[in-house]
Amino acid sequence: MYDGQNCSAARALEVVGERWSLLIIRDALFRGMSRFADFQRSLGIATNVLAKRLDGFVSAGLMERVASGEDAYAEYRLTEKGRDLLPVIVALTKWGDRWAAPDGAPILYVHECGGTIKQTLSCTRCGPVTKDSISVKRGPGARASGRAARR
Amino acid sequence: MYDGQNCSAARALEVVGERWSLLIIRDALFRGMSRFADFQRSLGIATNVLAKRLDGFVSAGLMERVASGEDAYAEYRLTEKGRDLLPVIVALTKWGDRWAAPDGAPILYVHECGGTIKQTLSCTRCGPVTKDSISVKRGPGARASGRAARR
């Protein structure tokens, strides 16, 4: 999808950048959904698209497909790799809350203690930082561009 | 795109969920790019797709199109609404670094003091939290579903 981009954000988007992908993950993470019919009802998408996304998630290791319950229906359960997308969904939500929610946040993220969840960027040396004080530099994987892009 | 989803993550994805969108924002945020030709060179995408994305960003208020320099070339500059996508890109990068960067992180986010940037989820009451202690509840915008979905 994003060949030649030696970038972790691009690689993440290769796995979850297609239409509906992150909303399926959202439903699995926060609405406890695991069955095809539940995702379909929640999202109202074409069954072939949903099937393709779920199969893709299984292939990519974001979900495991297991037979469950008396009827042995297929369930799609998030793996740790899939659950680890939570901060991405929180970040998208925070942006939408700020810029595209004129009636207020439709949902709130809450901690089990009852407090609300905030997502912050901080510096390992000096604590919380503002966005405009952040820049990028080459990391250890910077040289492997050509090789990594072909994976 | 995601009609009927009263969800801030879905609304964010309506604006930046199309192919290449977040990588264009990434280049503007972290590589200082503002010109069509620079984005095109960085991403190697079809010019009609790039033009459509940039025009969409201007319409959505993520970028401003300004004539700049001696040659009065068009520049696409991020607005505050566009720059505010930084945490989304950081979250995608962190996921990619963990799950899709076998050679190590291609880039590192650094603070102006020289420290590295981390993104954390914390509770307003009790501090840093783990992902599995987070759930959702209805927020103030929860009732506006039908109305919001038609916007």
CSV table of C-alpha atoms in Angstrom, one decimal:
chain,number,residue,atom,x,y,z
A,1,MET,CA,0.0,0.0,0.0
A,2,TYR,CA,2.7,2.5,1.0
A,3,ASP,CA,5.7,0.9,-0.6
A,4,GLY,CA,8.9,2.7,-0.1
A,5,GLN,CA,7.8,4.5,3.1
A,6,ASN,CA,10.3,3.5,5.8
A,7,CYS,CA,8.0,4.9,8.5
A,8,SER,CA,6.2,3.3,11.3
A,9,ALA,CA,3.1,5.4,10.9
A,10,ALA,CA,2.9,4.2,7.2
A,11,ARG,CA,3.4,0.6,8.3
A,12,ALA,CA,0.6,1.0,10.9
A,13,LEU,CA,-1.6,2.4,8.1
A,14,GLU,CA,-0.9,-0.5,5.9
A,15,VAL,CA,-2.5,-2.7,8.5
A,16,VAL,CA,-5.4,-0.4,9.7
A,17,GLY,CA,-5.5,2.4,7.1
A,18,GLU,CA,-8.3,1.0,4.9
A,19,ARG,CA,-11.8,2.1,5.2
A,20,TRP,CA,-13.7,0.8,8.3
A,21,SER,CA,-10.6,-0.9,9.7
A,22,LEU,CA,-10.2,1.3,12.8
A,23,LEU,CA,-14.0,1.4,13.4
A,24,ILE,CA,-14.0,-2.4,13.6
A,25,ILE,CA,-11.1,-2.3,16.0
A,26,ARG,CA,-13.0,0.4,18.0
A,27,ASP,CA,-16.1,-1.8,18.3
A,28,ALA,CA,-14.0,-4.8,19.4
A,29,LEU,CA,-12.1,-2.7,21.9
A,30,PHE,CA,-14.8,-0.6,23.5
A,31,ARG,CA,-18.1,-2.3,22.7
A,32,GLY,CA,-16.9,-5.9,23.4
A,33,MET,CA,-17.9,-7.1,19.9
A,34,SER,CA,-16.4,-10.2,18.5
A,35,ARG,CA,-19.1,-11.6,16.1
A,36,PHE,CA,-19.5,-10.9,12.4
A,37,ALA,CA,-23.2,-10.1,12.8
A,38,ASP,CA,-22.5,-7.6,15.6
A,39,PHE,CA,-19.9,-5.7,13.7
A,40,GLN,CA,-22.1,-5.7,10.6
A,41,ARG,CA,-25.0,-4.3,12.6
A,42,SER,CA,-22.9,-1.7,14.3
A,43,LEU,CA,-21.3,-0.4,11.1
A,44,GLY,CA,-23.8,-1.2,8.4
A,45,ILE,CA,-21.2,-2.1,5.9
A,46,ALA,CA,-21.2,-4.6,3.1
A,47,THR,CA,-20.6,-8.1,4.3
A,48,ASN,CA,-17.9,-8.7,1.8
A,49,VAL,CA,-16.0,-5.7,3.0
A,50,LEU,CA,-16.4,-6.7,6.6
A,51,ALA,CA,-15.2,-10.3,5.8
A,52,LYS,CA,-12.2,-8.9,4.0
A,53,ARG,CA,-11.2,-6.7,6.9
A,54,LEU,CA,-11.7,-9.4,9.6
A,55,ASP,CA,-9.7,-11.9,7.5
A,56,GLY,CA,-7.0,-9.2,7.0
A,57,PHE,CA,-6.9,-8.7,10.8
A,58,VAL,CA,-6.4,-12.4,11.4
A,59,SER,CA,-3.7,-12.6,8.8
A,60,ALA,CA,-1.9,-9.5,10.3
A,61,GLY,CA,-2.2,-10.9,13.8
A,62,LEU,CA,-4.5,-8.3,15.2
A,63,MET,CA,-7.3,-10.8,15.8
A,64,GLU,CA,-7.7,-14.5,16.4
A,65,ARG,CA,-10.6,-16.4,14.9
A,66,VAL,CA,-12.0,-18.9,17.4
A,67,ALA,CA,-15.1,-21.0,17.5
A,68,SER,CA,-17.0,-20.2,20.6
A,69,GLY,CA,-20.2,-21.0,22.6
A,70,GLU,CA,-22.7,-23.8,22.1
A,71,ASP,CA,-23.3,-22.9,18.5
A,72,ALA,CA,-19.5,-22.8,17.8
A,73,TYR,CA,-20.0,-19.4,16.0
A,74,ALA,CA,-16.8,-17.8,14.9
A,75,GLU,CA,-15.6,-15.0,17.2
A,76,TYR,CA,-12.9,-12.5,16.2
A,77,ARG,CA,-10.9,-11.6,19.3
A,78,LEU,CA,-8.3,-8.9,19.5
A,79,THR,CA,-4.8,-10.1,20.2
A,80,GLU,CA,-2.3,-7.9,22.2
A,81,LYS,CA,-1.2,-6.5,18.8
A,82,GLY,CA,-4.8,-5.5,18.1
A,83,ARG,CA,-5.5,-4.1,21.6
A,84,ASP,CA,-2.3,-2.1,21.3
A,85,LEU,CA,-4.2,0.1,18.8
A,86,LEU,CA,-6.1,1.7,21.7
A,87,PRO,CA,-3.9,4.8,21.8
A,88,VAL,CA,-4.5,5.4,18.1
A,89,ILE,CA,-8.3,5.3,18.6
A,90,VAL,CA,-8.0,7.5,21.6
A,91,ALA,CA,-5.9,10.0,19.7
A,92,LEU,CA,-8.5,10.1,16.8
A,93,THR,CA,-11.3,10.5,19.3
A,94,LYS,CA,-9.6,13.4,21.1
A,95,TRP,CA,-9.1,15.2,17.8
A,96,GLY,CA,-12.7,14.6,16.8
A,97,ASP,CA,-13.9,15.8,20.2
A,98,ARG,CA,-12.1,19.0,19.7
A,99,TRP,CA,-12.7,19.7,16.1
A,100,ALA,CA,-15.8,17.8,15.0
A,101,ALA,CA,-18.1,17.4,17.9
A,102,PRO,CA,-20.2,20.6,18.2
A,103,ASP,CA,-22.6,18.9,20.6
A,104,GLY,CA,-19.8,17.7,22.9
A,105,ALA,CA,-18.0,14.4,23.0
A,106,PRO,CA,-20.3,11.5,22.1
A,107,ILE,CA,-18.3,9.1,24.4
A,108,LEU,CA,-15.9,9.6,27.2
A,109,TYR,CA,-13.0,7.3,28.1
A,110,VAL,CA,-13.0,6.5,31.7
A,111,HIS,CA,-10.7,4.7,34.1
A,112,GLU,CA,-11.9,1.9,36.3
A,113,CYS,CA,-11.5,4.2,39.3
A,114,GLY,CA,-14.1,6.6,37.7
A,115,GLY,CA,-11.7,9.3,36.5
A,116,THR,CA,-11.4,10.3,32.9
A,117,ILE,CA,-8.6,9.4,30.6
A,118,LYS,CA,-6.3,11.9,29.0
A,119,GLN,CA,-3.6,11.3,26.5
A,120,THR,CA,-0.4,13.3,26.9
A,121,LEU,CA,2.9,13.8,25.2
A,122,SER,CA,5.8,14.2,27.5
A,123,CYS,CA,9.5,14.3,27.3
A,124,THR,CA,11.6,11.7,29.1
A,125,ARG,CA,13.8,14.5,30.5
A,126,CYS,CA,11.5,17.4,31.3
A,127,GLY,CA,7.9,16.2,31.5
A,128,PRO,CA,4.8,17.4,29.6
A,129,VAL,CA,5.5,19.1,26.3
A,130,THR,CA,3.7,21.2,23.7
A,131,LYS,CA,3.2,19.9,20.2
A,132,ASP,CA,5.4,22.6,18.6
A,133,SER,CA,8.4,21.6,20.6
A,134,ILE,CA,8.6,18.2,19.0
A,135,SER,CA,10.7,17.3,16.0
A,136,VAL,CA,12.1,14.0,14.5
A,137,LYS,CA,15.5,12.5,14.1
A,138,ARG,CA,16.7,9.3,12.5
A,139,GLY,CA,16.2,6.2,14.6
A,140,PRO,CA,18.0,2.8,14.6
A,141,GLY,CA,15.8,1.5,11.8
A,142,ALA,CA,16.5,4.5,9.5
A,143,ARG,CA,19.1,2.8,7.3
A,144,ALA,CA,17.0,-0.3,6.5
A,145,SER,CA,14.7,1.6,4.1
A,146,GLY,CA,14.8,-0.5,1.0
A,147,ARG,CA,14.7,-3.8,2.8
A,148,ALA,CA,11.9,-2.9,5.2
A,149,ALA,CA,9.8,-1.4,2.4
A,150,ARG,CA,9.6,-4.7,0.6
A,151,ARG,CA,8.3,-6.6,3.5
B,1,MET,CA,-18.1,8.3,4.5
B,2,TYR,CA,-19.1,7.0,7.9
B,3,ASP,CA,-22.7,8.1,8.0
B,4,GLY,CA,-24.6,7.3,11.2
B,5,GLN,CA,-21.5,6.9,13.3
B,6,ASN,CA,-21.9,9.4,16.2
B,7,CYS,CA,-18.3,8.9,17.2
B,8,SER,CA,-15.4,11.3,17.2
B,9,ALA,CA,-13.0,8.7,15.9
B,10,ALA,CA,-15.2,8.2,12.9
B,11,ARG,CA,-15.5,11.9,12.3
B,12,ALA,CA,-11.7,12.2,12.5
B,13,LEU,CA,-11.4,9.4,9.9
B,14,GLU,CA,-13.9,11.2,7.7
B,15,VAL,CA,-11.3,14.0,7.4
B,16,VAL,CA,-8.1,12.0,7.4
B,17,GLY,CA,-9.1,8.4,6.8
B,18,GLU,CA,-8.5,8.3,3.1
B,19,ARG,CA,-5.4,6.7,1.6
B,20,TRP,CA,-2.3,8.9,1.9
B,21,SER,CA,-4.0,11.6,4.0
B,22,LEU,CA,-2.1,11.0,7.2
B,23,LEU,CA,1.2,10.6,5.4
B,24,ILE,CA,0.7,14.0,3.8
B,25,ILE,CA,0.0,15.5,7.2
B,26,ARG,CA,3.1,13.7,8.5
B,27,ASP,CA,5.3,15.3,5.8
B,28,ALA,CA,3.8,18.7,6.6
B,29,LEU,CA,4.2,18.3,10.3
B,30,PHE,CA,7.7,16.7,10.6
B,31,ARG,CA,9.4,17.3,7.3
B,32,GLY,CA,8.4,20.9,6.9
B,33,MET,CA,6.8,20.3,3.5
B,34,SER,CA,4.3,22.7,2.1
B,35,ARG,CA,4.6,22.5,-1.7
B,36,PHE,CA,2.8,20.2,-4.0
B,37,ALA,CA,6.0,19.0,-5.7
B,38,ASP,CA,7.6,18.2,-2.4
B,39,PHE,CA,4.7,16.1,-1.2
B,40,GLN,CA,4.6,14.4,-4.6
B,41,ARG,CA,8.3,13.5,-4.5
B,42,SER,CA,8.1,12.3,-0.9
B,43,LEU,CA,5.1,10.0,-1.4
B,44,GLY,CA,5.3,9.1,-5.1
B,45,ILE,CA,1.6,9.3,-5.5
B,46,ALA,CA,-0.5,10.2,-8.5
B,47,THR,CA,-0.8,14.0,-8.9
B,48,ASN,CA,-4.6,13.9,-9.1
B,49,VAL,CA,-4.8,12.0,-5.8
B,50,LEU,CA,-2.5,14.4,-4.1
B,51,ALA,CA,-4.4,17.4,-5.5
B,52,LYS,CA,-7.7,16.0,-4.2
B,53,ARG,CA,-6.2,15.4,-0.8
B,54,LEU,CA,-4.7,18.9,-0.5
B,55,ASP,CA,-7.9,20.5,-1.7
B,56,GLY,CA,-9.9,18.4,0.8
B,57,PHE,CA,-7.6,19.5,3.6
B,58,VAL,CA,-8.1,23.2,2.7
B,59,SER,CA,-11.9,22.6,2.6
B,60,ALA,CA,-11.8,20.9,5.9
B,61,GLY,CA,-9.7,23.6,7.5
B,62,LEU,CA,-6.6,21.5,8.1
B,63,MET,CA,-4.5,23.5,5.7
B,64,GLU,CA,-4.4,27.0,4.2
B,65,ARG,CA,-3.4,27.6,0.7
B,66,VAL,CA,-1.2,30.6,0.3
B,67,ALA,CA,0.9,32.1,-2.5
B,68,SER,CA,4.5,32.4,-1.2
B,69,GLY,CA,7.9,33.4,-2.2
B,70,GLU,CA,9.2,35.3,-5.2
B,71,ASP,CA,7.6,32.9,-7.6
B,72,ALA,CA,4.2,33.0,-5.7
B,73,TYR,CA,4.0,29.2,-5.7
B,74,ALA,CA,1.2,27.7,-3.8
B,75,GLU,CA,2.0,26.5,-0.3
B,76,TYR,CA,-0.2,24.3,1.8
B,77,ARG,CA,0.4,25.2,5.4
B,78,LEU,CA,-1.1,23.4,8.3
B,79,THR,CA,-3.6,25.2,10.5
B,80,GLU,CA,-3.9,24.6,14.2
B,81,LYS,CA,-6.7,22.1,13.3
B,82,GLY,CA,-4.2,20.3,11.1
B,83,ARG,CA,-1.3,20.5,13.5
B,84,ASP,CA,-3.5,19.0,16.2
B,85,LEU,CA,-3.3,15.7,14.4
B,86,LEU,CA,0.2,15.3,15.7
B,87,PRO,CA,-0.9,12.9,18.6
B,88,VAL,CA,-2.6,10.7,16.0
B,89,ILE,CA,0.6,10.3,14.0
B,90,VAL,CA,2.6,9.8,17.1
B,91,ALA,CA,0.2,7.0,18.2
B,92,LEU,CA,0.4,5.3,14.8
B,93,THR,CA,4.2,5.6,14.9
B,94,LYS,CA,4.5,4.1,18.3
B,95,TRP,CA,2.3,1.1,17.2
B,96,GLY,CA,4.4,0.7,14.1
B,97,ASP,CA,7.6,0.9,16.1
B,98,ARG,CA,6.4,-1.9,18.4
B,99,TRP,CA,4.8,-4.2,15.9
B,100,ALA,CA,6.2,-3.5,12.4
B,101,ALA,CA,9.8,-2.3,12.8
B,102,PRO,CA,12.0,-5.3,13.1
B,103,ASP,CA,15.1,-3.1,12.4
B,104,GLY,CA,14.1,-0.6,15.1
B,105,ALA,CA,12.3,2.7,14.9
B,106,PRO,CA,13.0,4.5,11.6
B,107,ILE,CA,12.5,7.9,13.3
B,108,LEU,CA,12.4,9.1,16.8
B,109,TYR,CA,10.4,12.0,18.2
B,110,VAL,CA,12.5,14.3,20.2
B,111,HIS,CA,11.9,17.3,22.4
B,112,GLU,CA,13.7,20.6,21.8
B,113,CYS,CA,15.6,19.9,25.0
B,114,GLY,CA,17.0,16.7,23.5
B,115,GLY,CA,14.9,14.2,25.4
B,116,THR,CA,12.7,11.7,23.6
B,117,ILE,CA,8.9,11.9,23.4
B,118,LYS,CA,6.6,9.4,24.9
B,119,GLN,CA,2.8,9.3,24.7
B,120,THR,CA,0.9,8.2,27.7
B,121,LEU,CA,-2.6,7.5,28.8
B,122,SER,CA,-3.4,8.7,32.3
B,123,CYS,CA,-6.3,9.1,34.6
B,124,THR,CA,-7.2,12.5,35.9
B,125,ARG,CA,-7.6,11.0,39.3
B,126,CYS,CA,-4.9,8.5,39.7
B,127,GLY,CA,-2.2,9.0,37.1
B,128,PRO,CA,-0.8,6.6,34.4
B,129,VAL,CA,-3.1,3.7,33.5
B,130,THR,CA,-2.9,0.5,31.6
B,131,LYS,CA,-4.9,0.0,28.4
B,132,ASP,CA,-7.1,-2.7,29.9
B,133,SER,CA,-8.4,-0.5,32.7
B,134,ILE,CA,-10.1,1.9,30.3
B,135,SER,CA,-13.7,1.8,29.2
B,136,VAL,CA,-16.2,4.2,27.6
B,137,LYS,CA,-19.3,5.9,28.8
B,138,ARG,CA,-21.8,8.2,27.1
B,139,GLY,CA,-20.7,11.8,26.8
B,140,PRO,CA,-22.6,15.1,26.4
B,141,GLY,CA,-22.8,14.6,22.7
B,142,ALA,CA,-24.3,11.1,22.9
B,143,ARG,CA,-27.9,12.1,22.2
B,144,ALA,CA,-27.2,14.1,19.1
B,145,SER,CA,-26.6,11.0,17.0
B,146,GLY,CA,-29.0,11.5,14.1
B,147,ARG,CA,-28.4,15.2,13.8
B,148,ALA,CA,-24.6,14.9,14.0
B,149,ALA,CA,-24.5,12.1,11.5
B,150,ARG,CA,-26.1,14.3,8.8
B,151,ARG,CA,-23.6,17.1,9.1
